Each structure stands twice: as structure tokens, then as C-alpha cells.
CSV table of C-alpha atoms in Angstrom, one decimal:
chain,number,residue,atom,x,y,z
A,29,MET,CA,68.5,68.0,52.1
A,30,ASN,CA,69.7,71.2,53.6
A,31,THR,CA,71.1,70.9,57.1
A,32,SER,CA,71.4,73.6,59.8
A,33,LYS,CA,75.1,73.7,59.0
A,34,ASP,CA,74.5,74.4,55.3
A,35,LYS,CA,72.1,77.1,56.2
A,36,SER,CA,74.6,78.8,58.6
A,37,ILE,CA,77.3,78.6,55.9
A,38,SER,CA,74.9,80.1,53.3
A,39,LEU,CA,73.8,83.0,55.6
A,40,PHE,CA,77.4,83.7,56.5
A,41,GLN,CA,78.4,83.9,52.9
A,42,ASP,CA,75.5,86.2,52.2
A,43,LEU,CA,76.6,88.5,54.9
A,44,ILE,CA,80.2,88.6,53.6
A,45,GLU,CA,78.8,89.4,50.1
A,46,LEU,CA,76.6,92.1,51.5
A,47,MET,CA,79.6,93.7,53.2
A,48,ARG,CA,81.6,93.5,50.0
A,49,LYS,CA,78.8,95.2,48.1
A,50,LEU,CA,78.5,98.0,50.7
A,51,ARG,CA,82.2,98.7,50.2
A,52,SER,CA,82.2,98.4,46.4
A,53,LYS,CA,82.2,101.2,43.9
A,54,ASP,CA,78.4,101.1,43.7
A,55,GLY,CA,78.0,100.6,47.4
A,56,CYS,CA,77.2,102.9,50.3
A,57,PRO,CA,79.0,106.3,50.5
A,58,TRP,CA,79.3,106.1,54.3
A,59,ASP,CA,80.5,102.5,54.4
A,60,LYS,CA,83.1,103.1,51.7
A,61,GLU,CA,84.7,106.0,53.7
A,62,GLN,CA,85.1,104.0,56.9
A,63,SER,CA,88.4,102.7,58.3
A,64,HIS,CA,89.5,100.7,61.3
A,65,ALA,CA,90.1,103.9,63.2
A,66,SER,CA,86.8,105.6,62.3
A,67,LEU,CA,84.8,102.6,63.4
A,68,LYS,CA,86.3,102.4,66.9
A,69,PRO,CA,83.7,104.6,68.6
A,70,HIS,CA,80.9,102.6,66.9
A,71,LEU,CA,82.5,99.3,68.0
A,72,VAL,CA,82.6,100.5,71.6
A,73,GLU,CA,79.0,101.7,71.5
A,74,GLU,CA,77.8,98.4,70.0
A,75,THR,CA,79.7,96.4,72.6
A,76,TYR,CA,78.0,98.4,75.4
A,77,GLU,CA,74.6,97.9,73.8
A,78,VAL,CA,75.2,94.1,73.9
A,79,ILE,CA,75.9,94.5,77.6
A,80,ASP,CA,72.7,96.5,78.1
A,81,ALA,CA,70.8,93.8,76.3
A,82,ILE,CA,72.2,91.1,78.5
A,83,ASP,CA,71.2,93.1,81.6
A,84,SER,CA,67.7,93.6,80.2
A,85,GLY,CA,67.1,89.8,80.1
A,86,ASP,CA,65.4,90.2,76.7
A,87,PRO,CA,66.6,87.5,74.3
A,88,ASP,CA,65.2,89.4,71.2
A,89,LYS,CA,67.1,92.5,72.1
A,90,LEU,CA,70.3,90.5,72.8
A,91,LYS,CA,69.9,88.8,69.3
A,92,GLU,CA,69.6,92.2,67.7
A,93,GLU,CA,72.6,93.7,69.4
A,94,LEU,CA,74.8,90.7,68.8
A,95,ALA,CA,73.8,91.0,65.1
A,96,ASP,CA,75.1,94.7,65.1
A,97,LEU,CA,78.3,93.7,66.9
A,98,PHE,CA,78.8,90.7,64.5
A,99,PHE,CA,78.4,93.1,61.5
A,100,HIS,CA,81.3,95.2,62.9
A,101,ILE,CA,83.6,92.1,62.9
A,102,ILE,CA,82.7,91.5,59.2
A,103,PHE,CA,83.2,95.2,58.5
A,104,HIS,CA,86.8,95.2,59.9
A,105,CYS,CA,87.6,92.0,58.1
A,106,GLN,CA,86.5,93.4,54.8
A,107,ILE,CA,88.6,96.6,55.3
A,108,ALA,CA,91.6,94.4,56.1
A,109,LYS,CA,91.0,92.2,53.0
A,110,GLU,CA,90.9,95.3,50.8
A,111,LYS,CA,94.3,96.3,52.2
A,112,GLY,CA,95.7,92.8,51.6
A,113,GLU,CA,96.2,92.2,55.4
A,114,PHE,CA,93.9,89.4,56.3
A,115,ASP,CA,90.3,88.2,55.7
A,116,ILE,CA,87.4,86.7,57.6
A,117,ASP,CA,88.7,83.1,56.9
A,118,GLY,CA,92.0,84.0,58.6
A,119,VAL,CA,90.2,85.4,61.6
A,120,ILE,CA,88.1,82.2,62.0
A,121,ALA,CA,91.1,79.9,61.5
A,122,LEU,CA,93.0,81.8,64.1
A,123,CYS,CA,90.1,81.6,66.5
A,124,LEU,CA,89.7,77.9,66.0
A,125,ASP,CA,93.4,77.3,66.5
A,126,LYS,CA,93.7,79.5,69.6
A,127,MET,CA,90.6,78.1,71.3
A,128,THR,CA,91.6,74.5,70.6
A,129,ARG,CA,95.1,75.1,71.9
A,130,ARG,CA,93.9,76.9,75.0
A,131,HIS,CA,91.5,74.0,75.9
A,132,PRO,CA,93.8,71.0,76.1
A,133,HIS,CA,91.6,69.6,78.8
A,134,VAL,CA,88.8,69.3,76.2
A,135,PHE,CA,90.8,68.7,73.0
A,136,GLY,CA,93.9,67.1,74.4
A,137,ASP,CA,95.3,65.0,77.2
A,138,ALA,CA,95.5,67.7,79.9
A,139,THR,CA,93.2,67.8,82.9
A,140,ALA,CA,91.4,70.7,84.6
A,141,ALA,CA,88.6,69.9,86.9
A,142,THR,CA,87.7,73.3,88.2
A,143,PRO,CA,87.3,76.8,86.7
A,144,GLU,CA,90.3,77.9,88.7
A,145,GLU,CA,92.5,75.2,87.2
A,146,VAL,CA,91.2,76.1,83.7
A,147,LEU,CA,92.2,79.8,84.2
A,148,HIS,CA,95.7,78.8,85.5
A,149,GLN,CA,96.2,76.6,82.5
A,150,TRP,CA,95.0,79.3,80.2
A,151,GLU,CA,97.5,81.8,81.5
A,152,GLN,CA,100.3,79.3,81.2
A,153,ILE,CA,99.4,78.6,77.6
A,154,LYS,CA,99.2,82.3,76.8
A,155,LYS,CA,102.8,82.8,78.0
A,156,GLN,CA,104.0,80.4,75.3
A,157,GLU,CA,102.2,82.1,72.5
A,158,LYS,CA,103.6,84.5,69.9
A,159,GLY,CA,103.5,88.1,71.0
A,160,TYR,CA,103.6,87.3,74.8
A,161,GLU,CA,107.4,87.7,74.8
A,162,GLU,CA,106.9,91.4,74.2
A,163,ARG,CA,105.6,91.7,77.8
A,164,LYS,CA,108.6,92.4,79.9
A,165,PHE,CA,106.6,92.9,83.1
A,166,ILE,CA,103.7,91.2,84.9
A,167,VAL,CA,101.7,94.5,84.7
A,168,ASP,CA,102.1,94.7,80.9
A,169,GLY,CA,99.2,93.9,78.6
A,170,LEU,CA,96.5,96.0,80.1
A,171,PRO,CA,94.1,97.2,77.3
A,172,LYS,CA,94.7,100.9,76.9
A,173,HIS,CA,91.1,101.9,76.4
A,174,LEU,CA,89.6,99.6,79.1
A,175,PRO,CA,87.4,101.6,81.5
A,176,ALA,CA,89.4,102.7,84.6
A,177,LEU,CA,87.5,100.5,87.1
A,178,GLN,CA,87.9,97.4,85.0
A,179,LYS,CA,91.5,98.2,84.3
A,180,ALA,CA,92.2,98.6,88.0
A,181,GLN,CA,90.6,95.3,88.8
A,182,LYS,CA,92.4,93.5,86.0
A,183,LEU,CA,95.7,95.0,87.3
A,184,GLN,CA,95.1,93.9,90.8
A,185,LYS,CA,94.3,90.3,89.6
A,186,LYS,CA,97.6,90.3,87.7
A,187,VAL,CA,99.8,91.1,90.7
A,188,ALA,CA,97.7,88.9,93.0
A,189,LYS,CA,98.7,85.9,90.9
A,190,VAL,CA,102.3,86.3,91.9
A,191,GLY,CA,101.4,86.7,95.6
A,192,PHE,CA,101.4,90.5,95.8
A,193,ASP,CA,98.1,90.7,97.7
A,194,TRP,CA,96.6,91.0,101.1
A,195,PRO,CA,96.3,87.8,103.1
A,196,ASP,CA,92.7,88.5,103.9
A,197,ILE,CA,90.0,91.2,103.7
A,198,THR,CA,91.0,92.8,107.0
A,199,GLY,CA,94.0,94.5,105.5
A,200,VAL,CA,92.0,95.6,102.5
A,201,MET,CA,89.4,97.3,104.7
A,202,ALA,CA,92.1,98.9,106.7
A,203,LYS,CA,93.6,100.3,103.5
A,204,VAL,CA,90.3,101.8,102.5
A,205,ASP,CA,90.1,103.6,105.9
A,206,GLU,CA,93.7,104.7,105.5
A,207,GLU,CA,93.1,106.2,102.0
A,208,LEU,CA,89.9,107.9,103.2
A,209,ALA,CA,91.8,109.5,106.0
A,210,GLU,CA,94.4,110.7,103.5
A,211,VAL,CA,91.7,112.2,101.3
A,212,LYS,CA,90.3,114.1,104.3
A,213,GLU,CA,93.8,115.4,105.2
A,214,ALA,CA,94.5,116.5,101.6
A,215,ILE,CA,91.1,118.4,101.7
A,216,ARG,CA,92.1,120.1,104.9
A,217,GLU,CA,95.4,121.2,103.4
A,218,ASN,CA,93.5,122.4,100.3
A,219,LYS,CA,96.1,121.2,97.8
A,220,PRO,CA,94.2,120.2,94.5
A,221,GLU,CA,96.9,118.0,93.2
A,222,ASN,CA,97.1,116.1,96.5
A,223,ILE,CA,93.4,115.8,96.6
A,224,ALA,CA,93.2,114.3,93.1
A,225,GLU,CA,96.0,111.8,93.9
A,226,GLU,CA,94.4,110.7,97.2
A,227,VAL,CA,90.9,110.3,95.7
A,228,GLY,CA,92.5,108.1,93.0
A,229,ASP,CA,94.2,106.0,95.7
A,230,LEU,CA,90.8,105.7,97.5
A,231,LEU,CA,89.1,104.6,94.4
A,232,PHE,CA,91.8,102.0,93.7
A,233,SER,CA,91.5,100.6,97.3
A,234,ILE,CA,87.7,100.4,96.8
A,235,VAL,CA,88.2,98.4,93.6
A,236,ASN,CA,90.5,96.1,95.6
A,237,LEU,CA,87.8,95.6,98.3
A,238,SER,CA,85.3,94.7,95.6
A,239,ARG,CA,87.7,92.2,94.2
A,240,PHE,CA,88.1,90.5,97.6
A,241,LEU,CA,84.3,90.3,97.8
A,242,ASN,CA,84.1,88.7,94.3
A,243,LEU,CA,82.3,91.7,93.0
A,244,ASP,CA,82.8,93.3,89.6
A,245,THR,CA,83.3,97.0,90.4
A,246,GLU,CA,82.1,98.2,87.1
A,247,ASN,CA,78.8,96.3,87.4
A,248,VAL,CA,78.4,97.3,91.0
A,249,LEU,CA,78.8,101.0,90.2
A,250,HIS,CA,76.5,100.7,87.1
A,251,LYS,CA,73.7,99.2,89.3
A,252,THR,CA,74.1,102.1,91.8
A,253,ILE,CA,73.9,104.6,89.0
A,254,TYR,CA,70.7,103.1,87.6
A,255,LYS,CA,69.3,102.9,91.1
A,256,PHE,CA,70.0,106.6,91.6
A,257,VAL,CA,68.5,107.5,88.2
A,258,ASP,CA,65.3,105.5,89.0
A,259,ARG,CA,65.0,107.1,92.5
A,260,PHE,CA,65.5,110.6,91.2
A,261,LYS,CA,62.9,110.1,88.5
A,262,ARG,CA,60.5,109.1,91.3
A,263,VAL,CA,61.4,112.2,93.3
A,264,GLU,CA,60.6,114.4,90.2
A,265,THR,CA,57.3,112.5,89.8
A,266,GLU,CA,56.4,112.9,93.5
A,267,LEU,CA,57.1,116.6,93.5
A,268,ALA,CA,55.2,117.2,90.2
A,269,ALA,CA,52.2,115.4,91.8
A,270,MET,CA,52.5,117.8,94.7
A,271,GLY,CA,52.3,120.7,92.2
A,272,LYS,CA,55.9,121.6,92.8
A,273,ASP,CA,58.7,122.5,90.3
A,274,ILE,CA,61.8,120.7,91.3
A,275,GLU,CA,64.0,123.5,90.1
A,276,LYS,CA,62.4,125.8,92.6
A,277,CYS,CA,62.4,123.3,95.5
A,278,SER,CA,64.8,123.6,98.4
A,279,LEU,CA,67.3,120.9,99.3
A,280,GLU,CA,65.2,120.1,102.3
A,281,GLU,CA,62.1,119.5,100.2
A,282,MET,CA,63.9,117.3,97.8
A,283,ASP,CA,65.6,115.4,100.5
A,284,ALA,CA,62.3,114.7,102.3
A,285,VAL,CA,60.8,113.2,99.1
A,286,TRP,CA,64.1,111.3,98.4
A,287,ASN,CA,63.9,109.6,101.8
A,288,LYS,CA,60.2,108.7,101.2
A,289,VAL,CA,61.0,107.2,97.8
A,290,LYS,CA,63.9,105.3,99.3
A,291,ILE,CA,61.7,103.7,101.8
A,292,ASN,CA,59.1,102.8,99.2
A,293,GLN,CA,61.8,101.2,97.0
A,294,LYS,CA,63.0,99.1,99.8
A,295,GLN,CA,59.4,98.0,100.6
A,296,GLU,CA,58.9,97.1,96.9
A,297,ILE,CA,61.9,94.7,96.9
A,298,GLY,CA,61.1,93.3,100.3
A,299,ILE,CA,64.1,94.7,102.1
A,300,GLN,CA,61.9,96.5,104.6
A,301,LYS,CA,58.4,95.5,105.6
A,302,PRO,CA,55.9,98.2,106.3
A,303,GLU,CA,55.1,98.6,110.0
């Protein structure tokens, strides 16, 4: 009698064999040419498609995108196996060992009753692991290719753990005001290098404000971008219904429709009731 575990093992082995075949002499010309480096942009793209699927709330879409991402893991493992570096078995064994070691409150005698205690314990265990000794400073270990907003938030969390942080949100908001004032001053002085630096400082302080409000800056900005896209599409639709070409409209005409669409959007989500 086949069990669910047997089926999973069989499917997993079939996938590994499929990948081996694709990379073999009689396999796919494109797959055979790939390397760890050449697959990097595709891996990033697949990861973001998984995130999009999560945001969509569609389980079928999420399943499909996870399949694509999982295939990339198998792909990289096959390339490494061909080079005599490691294989999928080594990756799985490392994962099992690491996750067991980092959850002593589940698989050992340690205790951690809250998510905060788990995270603290996790960080302490990481410091004892191989490779961590290469980090000479607290701010080391930031992923080089992490998006800037995420990197800023991760950096701020690192230094906050050793007490380098504002005592409350009042100081954070004052810092945002201070950085905005410095941006305005740099603009008045008309010095491009200063302007760029001060805008960077302002963005960094905004990320800090988001962190204090328990918001993920990357997600917050993405939501605003999608809101803008949706609103501007509605502006284009409204203008077209009025027989107007948006490329020939004045700023005043577009702004009037923009404000109308904005009000309608708020009414749709119940923020503002029609009078």
C-alpha cells in the first residue's frame, strides 16, 4: 500500500531524474548551457512571482509559482553535482540539521514561549555556527542584492538589537522632519551631490519610521505603487469616456479627474461615505 510519504519520495525522485535528463548530452540545449550565475536573474524573478501569488490570494497560482521556484533549487543542485561540489541530498541534510539545531525549544530542552524569545534564541544559535566568525561587525552579513528598502530595514533592526535605537517614535518623527528640512536646504543651494545624499538620508529615516510602526517598508511602498497604477488607469478610462486624449489634456484636466477617481475609490472601500 502506497503512502503519502512514498508518493512524495517517488515524485521527488522523478523531478531529480527529469533535471538530470535536461542537463544530459541528449537534453535541452538551453538547460545544458546554464550556470549558477546565468540563473540568478531567473531565480530573482521567480521569487518575486511567488510573492505576487501570495498577494493575489490565489492558491492555484501560488502552487504554480512555488513549483517554478522549487525547480530552480533542483536546477542549482544538479549543476553543483556535475561539478562535484554538492547534491540535493546534501542540501536537504543541511536544512534538516540547521532547522533542528535552531529550534531547541521544539526538538530539545530549551524554552521559548513567545515569537520574540524564539528570534532571540535563533540569533544566539547563529552566532555559534560555522561561518558566523567571519562577521567582524554587527552590521556585517547584509545580503548584497537585497532591495534597498529591505536592506535599510534589516540594517536598522541589527543595530537596534544592541540598543542603538530611538527610545520612542517621537525621536524618529523628529528625525524625519530634520532630514526633510535638509533636503529643502540642499535644493535651495542647488548642489546635486548634496541633494542626492540628503534624499537618501530622508528615505532612510522614513524606513526607520516604518519599522517603529511595525510596517514592512517594501510592502507599504508596493501597495502605494499598485494603488497609483489602479487610480491612473481609472483616470485614463474616465478621460476616454469623455472623448479626451490623455496625452492632449492639461494638468488641470487630469488633476480634476484624478481627484474624482480618488473620492470614488475611498467610497468603494468605505473610507468616505457619500453625502
